[in-house]
PDB file of C-alpha atoms in Angstrom:
ATOM      1  CA  SER A   1      -4.712  -1.804  -6.846  1.00 57.00           C
ATOM      2  CA  LEU A   2      -8.092  -0.536  -7.927  1.00 63.00           C
ATOM      3  CA  LYS A   3      -7.146   3.095  -7.420  1.00 65.00           C
ATOM      4  CA  GLN A   4      -7.083   4.980 -10.672  1.00 71.00           C
ATOM      5  CA  VAL A   5      -8.779   2.180 -12.609  1.00 80.00           C
ATOM      6  CA  PRO A   6      -9.870   3.875 -15.826  1.00 84.00           C
ATOM      7  CA  ILE A   7     -13.578   4.469 -16.273  1.00 86.00           C
ATOM      8  CA  ILE A   8     -14.719   4.830 -19.862  1.00 86.00           C
ATOM      9  CA  PHE A   9     -18.297   5.703 -20.755  1.00 86.00           C
ATOM     10  CA  VAL A  10     -19.488   4.121 -23.978  1.00 86.00           C
ATOM     11  CA  THR A  11     -22.855   5.563 -24.927  1.00 87.00           C
ATOM     12  CA  SER A  12     -25.138   6.641 -27.738  1.00 88.00           C
ATOM     13  CA  HIS A  13     -25.993   9.878 -25.880  1.00 87.00           C
ATOM     14  CA  ASP A  14     -24.276  12.628 -27.826  1.00 85.00           C
ATOM     15  CA  GLU A  15     -25.551  15.646 -25.887  1.00 88.00           C
ATOM     16  CA  PRO A  16     -22.659  17.790 -24.580  1.00 86.00           C
ATOM     17  CA  GLU A  17     -24.181  18.046 -21.090  1.00 89.00           C
ATOM     18  CA  PHE A  18     -24.315  14.232 -20.839  1.00 86.00           C
ATOM     19  CA  GLU A  19     -20.589  14.024 -21.569  1.00 86.00           C
ATOM     20  CA  LEU A  20     -19.811  16.819 -19.094  1.00 88.00           C
ATOM     21  CA  THR A  21     -21.861  15.092 -16.393  1.00 88.00           C
ATOM     22  CA  GLY A  22     -20.046  11.802 -17.056  1.00 86.00           C
ATOM     23  CA  LEU A  23     -16.654  13.472 -16.780  1.00 86.00           C
ATOM     24  CA  ASP A  24     -17.742  15.365 -13.651  1.00 88.00           C
ATOM     25  CA  VAL A  25     -18.701  12.131 -11.868  1.00 87.00           C
ATOM     26  CA  GLY A  26     -15.321  10.554 -12.576  1.00 84.00           C
ATOM     27  CA  ALA A  27     -15.188   9.155 -16.091  1.00 86.00           C
ATOM     28  CA  ASP A  28     -11.744   9.211 -17.700  1.00 85.00           C
ATOM     29  CA  ASP A  29     -13.033   9.024 -21.250  1.00 86.00           C
ATOM     30  CA  PHE A  30     -16.271   9.286 -23.167  1.00 85.00           C
ATOM     31  CA  ILE A  31     -16.781   7.321 -26.371  1.00 86.00           C
ATOM     32  CA  LEU A  32     -19.806   7.639 -28.609  1.00 86.00           C
ATOM     33  CA  LYS A  33     -21.480   4.761 -30.400  1.00 88.00           C
ATOM     34  CA  PRO A  34     -21.214   3.395 -32.990  1.00 86.00           C
ATOM     35  CA  LEU A  35     -17.827   2.053 -31.945  1.00 84.00           C
ATOM     36  CA  ALA A  36     -14.800   1.633 -34.113  1.00 86.00           C
ATOM     37  CA  ALA A  37     -13.049  -1.365 -32.532  1.00 87.00           C
ATOM     38  CA  ASP A  38      -9.512  -0.146 -33.272  1.00 90.00           C
ATOM     39  CA  ARG A  39     -10.290   3.284 -31.798  1.00 86.00           C
ATOM     40  CA  LEU A  40     -11.798   1.728 -28.651  1.00 87.00           C
ATOM     41  CA  ILE A  41      -8.803  -0.596 -28.181  1.00 90.00           C
ATOM     42  CA  SER A  42      -6.399   2.292 -28.666  1.00 90.00           C
ATOM     43  CA  ARG A  43      -8.164   4.412 -26.037  1.00 87.00           C
ATOM     44  CA  ILE A  44      -8.312   1.514 -23.578  1.00 88.00           C
ATOM     45  CA  LYS A  45      -4.585   0.859 -24.045  1.00 91.00           C
ATOM     46  CA  ALA A  46      -3.833   4.553 -23.457  1.00 88.00           C
ATOM     47  CA  ARG A  47      -5.839   4.532 -20.209  1.00 87.00           C
ATOM     48  CA  LEU A  48      -4.178   1.308 -19.046  1.00 88.00           C
ATOM     49  CA  ARG A  49      -0.720   2.812 -19.721  1.00 88.00           C
ATOM     50  CA  ALA A  50      -1.692   5.772 -17.534  1.00 83.00           C
ATOM     51  CA  LYS A  51      -2.852   3.335 -14.819  1.00 84.00           C
ATOM     52  CA  GLN A  52       0.469   1.456 -14.977  1.00 86.00           C
ATOM     53  CA  GLN A  53       2.376   4.735 -14.668  1.00 84.00           C
ATOM     54  CA  PHE A  54       0.265   5.693 -11.653  1.00 81.00           C
ATOM     55  CA  ASP A  55       0.932   2.317  -9.997  1.00 76.00           C
ATOM     56  CA  ALA A  56       4.688   2.646 -10.662  1.00 75.00           C
ATOM     57  CA  GLN A  57       4.738   6.128  -9.117  1.00 78.00           C
ATOM     58  CA  MET A  58       2.784   4.917  -6.083  1.00 72.00           C
ATOM     59  CA  GLN A  59       5.299   2.098  -5.680  1.00 72.00           C
ATOM     60  CA  LEU A  60       8.156   4.622  -5.596  1.00 74.00           C
ATOM     61  CA  VAL A  61       6.365   6.823  -3.083  1.00 81.00           C
ATOM     62  CA  THR A  62       5.019   4.148  -0.724  1.00 87.00           C
ATOM     63  CA  VAL A  63       7.632   1.353  -0.663  1.00 91.00           C
ATOM     64  CA  ASP A  64      11.013   1.229   1.077  1.00 93.00           C
ATOM     65  CA  SER A  65      13.515   0.271  -1.627  1.00 88.00           C
ATOM     66  CA  SER A  66      15.882  -1.508   0.767  1.00 90.00           C
ATOM     67  CA  THR A  67      13.349  -3.919   2.308  1.00 94.00           C
ATOM     68  CA  SER A  68      10.475  -3.816  -0.221  1.00 92.00           C
ATOM     69  CA  LEU A  69       8.158  -3.129   2.713  1.00 95.00           C
ATOM     70  CA  PRO A  70       5.703  -0.246   2.808  1.00 96.00           C
ATOM     71  CA  ASN A  71       7.416   2.924   4.013  1.00 95.00           C
ATOM     72  CA  LEU A  72       5.807   5.483   6.334  1.00 95.00           C
ATOM     73  CA  ALA A  73       3.620   6.885   3.543  1.00 93.00           C
ATOM     74  CA  GLY A  74       2.513   3.387   2.567  1.00 93.00           C
ATOM     75  CA  PHE A  75       1.894   2.486   6.188  1.00 95.00           C
ATOM     76  CA  ASP A  76      -0.262   5.584   6.668  1.00 95.00           C
ATOM     77  CA  LEU A  77      -2.493   4.430   3.795  1.00 91.00           C
ATOM     78  CA  HIS A  78      -2.921   0.989   5.382  1.00 93.00           C
ATOM     79  CA  LEU A  79      -3.496   2.460   8.837  1.00 95.00           C
ATOM     80  CA  ASP A  80      -6.189   4.820   7.582  1.00 94.00           C
ATOM     81  CA  ARG A  81      -8.009   1.997   5.768  1.00 93.00           C
ATOM     82  CA  GLU A  82      -7.814  -0.437   8.693  1.00 94.00           C
ATOM     83  CA  TRP A  83      -8.741   2.219  11.259  1.00 95.00           C
ATOM     84  CA  ARG A  84     -11.889   3.078   9.314  1.00 94.00           C
ATOM     85  CA  ARG A  85     -12.714  -0.600   8.832  1.00 94.00           C
ATOM     86  CA  GLY A  86     -12.285  -1.240  12.576  1.00 93.00           C
ATOM     87  CA  LEU A  87     -14.553   1.680  13.456  1.00 94.00           C
ATOM     88  CA  ARG A  88     -17.242   0.472  11.053  1.00 95.00           C
ATOM     89  CA  ALA A  89     -17.107  -3.130  12.219  1.00 94.00           C
ATOM     90  CA  GLY A  90     -16.391  -2.398  15.880  1.00 95.00           C
ATOM     91  CA  THR A  91     -13.322  -4.643  15.828  1.00 96.00           C
ATOM     92  CA  PRO A  92     -10.054  -4.071  17.686  1.00 96.00           C
ATOM     93  CA  ILE A  93      -6.831  -3.047  16.001  1.00 96.00           C
ATOM     94  CA  SER A  94      -3.343  -3.266  17.473  1.00 97.00           C
ATOM     95  CA  LEU A  95      -0.109  -1.587  16.506  1.00 97.00           C
ATOM     96  CA  LEU A  96       3.404  -2.701  17.387  1.00 97.00           C
ATOM     97  CA  HIS A  97       6.360  -0.337  17.160  1.00 96.00           C
ATOM     98  CA  VAL A  98       9.660  -2.160  16.664  1.00 95.00           C
ATOM     99  CA  ALA A  99      12.900  -0.216  17.112  1.00 93.00           C
ATOM    100  CA  VAL A 100      16.342  -1.648  16.372  1.00 91.00           C
ATOM    101  CA  ASP A 101      18.460  -0.898  19.436  1.00 89.00           C
ATOM    102  CA  HIS A 102      22.182  -0.150  19.295  1.00 89.00           C
ATOM    103  CA  PHE A 103      22.169  -0.114  15.508  1.00 86.00           C
ATOM    104  CA  ALA A 104      24.465   2.909  15.193  1.00 85.00           C
ATOM    105  CA  ALA A 105      27.186   1.088  17.155  1.00 89.00           C
ATOM    106  CA  TYR A 106      26.652  -2.063  15.081  1.00 88.00           C
ATOM    107  CA  GLN A 107      26.938  -0.162  11.816  1.00 87.00           C
ATOM    108  CA  GLU A 108      29.975   1.790  13.018  1.00 86.00           C
ATOM    109  CA  HIS A 109      31.741  -1.440  13.937  1.00 91.00           C
ATOM    110  CA  HIS A 110      30.640  -3.578  10.955  1.00 92.00           C
ATOM    111  CA  GLY A 111      30.234  -0.950   8.219  1.00 90.00           C
ATOM    112  CA  GLN A 112      27.289   0.499   6.316  1.00 87.00           C
ATOM    113  CA  ALA A 113      26.875  -2.415   3.891  1.00 90.00           C
ATOM    114  CA  ASN A 114      26.641  -4.899   6.761  1.00 90.00           C
ATOM    115  CA  GLY A 115      24.290  -2.507   8.550  1.00 89.00           C
ATOM    116  CA  GLN A 116      21.931  -2.510   5.565  1.00 90.00           C
ATOM    117  CA  HIS A 117      22.170  -6.288   5.384  1.00 93.00           C
ATOM    118  CA  CYS A 118      21.253  -6.414   9.085  1.00 92.00           C
ATOM    119  CA  ILE A 119      18.178  -4.225   8.517  1.00 93.00           C
ATOM    120  CA  ARG A 120      17.074  -6.486   5.643  1.00 94.00           C
ATOM    121  CA  GLN A 121      17.519  -9.526   7.924  1.00 95.00           C
ATOM    122  CA  VAL A 122      15.417  -7.884  10.645  1.00 94.00           C
ATOM    123  CA  ALA A 123      12.765  -7.116   8.025  1.00 96.00           C
ATOM    124  CA  ALA A 124      12.828 -10.743   6.847  1.00 96.00           C
ATOM    125  CA  ALA A 125      12.414 -12.011  10.408  1.00 95.00           C
ATOM    126  CA  LEU A 126       9.491  -9.662  10.987  1.00 96.00           C
ATOM    127  CA  ARG A 127       7.950 -10.617   7.644  1.00 95.00           C
ATOM    128  CA  ALA A 128       8.109 -14.308   8.605  1.00 94.00           C
ATOM    129  CA  THR A 129       6.224 -13.519  11.815  1.00 94.00           C
ATOM    130  CA  CYS A 130       3.381 -11.708  10.018  1.00 93.00           C
ATOM    131  CA  LYS A 131       1.416 -14.671   8.722  1.00 90.00           C
ATOM    132  CA  ARG A 132      -2.102 -13.267   8.339  1.00 93.00           C
ATOM    133  CA  PRO A 133      -2.865 -11.528   5.030  1.00 93.00           C
ATOM    134  CA  ALA A 134      -4.357  -8.492   6.791  1.00 92.00           C
ATOM    135  CA  ASP A 135      -1.265  -7.860   8.963  1.00 95.00           C
ATOM    136  CA  VAL A 136       0.801  -4.953   7.693  1.00 96.00           C
ATOM    137  CA  LEU A 137       4.535  -4.701   8.287  1.00 97.00           C
ATOM    138  CA  ALA A 138       6.208  -1.431   7.331  1.00 97.00           C
ATOM    139  CA  ARG A 139       9.578   0.242   7.683  1.00 96.00           C
ATOM    140  CA  VAL A 140       8.582   3.623   9.063  1.00 95.00           C
ATOM    141  CA  SER A 141      12.075   5.059   9.556  1.00 92.00           C
ATOM    142  CA  ASP A 142      15.701   3.978   9.182  1.00 87.00           C
ATOM    143  CA  LEU A 143      15.645   1.975  12.419  1.00 90.00           C
ATOM    144  CA  GLU A 144      11.947   1.483  13.103  1.00 95.00           C
ATOM    145  CA  PHE A 145       9.247  -0.848  11.894  1.00 97.00           C
ATOM    146  CA  ALA A 146       5.518  -0.855  12.547  1.00 97.00           C
ATOM    147  CA  ILE A 147       3.230  -3.863  12.531  1.00 97.00           C
ATOM    148  CA  LEU A 148      -0.481  -3.247  12.150  1.00 97.00           C
ATOM    149  CA  LEU A 149      -2.653  -6.084  13.429  1.00 97.00           C
ATOM    150  CA  PRO A 150      -6.316  -5.679  12.426  1.00 96.00           C
ATOM    151  CA  HIS A 151      -8.890  -7.689  14.417  1.00 95.00           C
ATOM    152  CA  THR A 152      -6.352  -8.143  17.208  1.00 96.00           C
ATOM    153  CA  PRO A 153      -7.109  -7.290  20.843  1.00 96.00           C
ATOM    154  CA  ARG A 154      -4.414  -6.396  23.366  1.00 96.00           C
ATOM    155  CA  ARG A 155      -3.733  -9.974  24.528  1.00 97.00           C
ATOM    156  CA  GLY A 156      -3.271 -11.105  20.939  1.00 96.00           C
ATOM    157  CA  ALA A 157      -0.890  -8.205  20.301  1.00 96.00           C
ATOM    158  CA  GLU A 158       1.127  -9.096  23.408  1.00 97.00           C
ATOM    159  CA  HIS A 159       1.415 -12.706  22.234  1.00 96.00           C
ATOM    160  CA  PHE A 160       2.419 -11.493  18.776  1.00 96.00           C
ATOM    161  CA  ALA A 161       5.034  -9.140  20.270  1.00 96.00           C
ATOM    162  CA  HIS A 162       6.678 -12.082  22.036  1.00 96.00           C
ATOM    163  CA  ARG A 163       6.792 -13.973  18.738  1.00 95.00           C
ATOM    164  CA  VAL A 164       8.416 -10.915  17.117  1.00 94.00           C
ATOM    165  CA  LEU A 165      11.093 -10.778  19.816  1.00 92.00           C
ATOM    166  CA  ASP A 166      11.789 -14.497  19.445  1.00 92.00           C
ATOM    167  CA  SER A 167      11.985 -14.148  15.662  1.00 91.00           C
ATOM    168  CA  VAL A 168      14.407 -11.241  15.663  1.00 87.00           C
TER     169      VAL A 168
END
């Protein structure tokens, strides 16, 4: 993702206020010319390590470990982005809520391991139904999934919902 991409100012301006302004507007580092190549490479590597750590933490916070789908927090990020995009462009957006019925009885009868396998199979079936790159499938709770369908009016969402039922 492009979030937290390091921004490094490389400049010959050595006035303190120029550096402060650069940092205030979002720069992560400020390097004065003339450049020492090894110093520049070292600082870039340090910033890229920080970016990788940020991405790893975001993965832990926004992805369901059992299904590898976005979790509720991850879904909220997608929903916010697509909602804003739809408002700007004046395009429809649809949302499907998928609940797994009678799961508690299934898990009680077949055991927790088989219950988790079942949830992963439901996720796989839903994933196979979401073919467009912009569609977002997420596991929003233990027994619930959400499917965000940008650029999809009601009739399209109804058709998609039937495909979801057939798939599961």
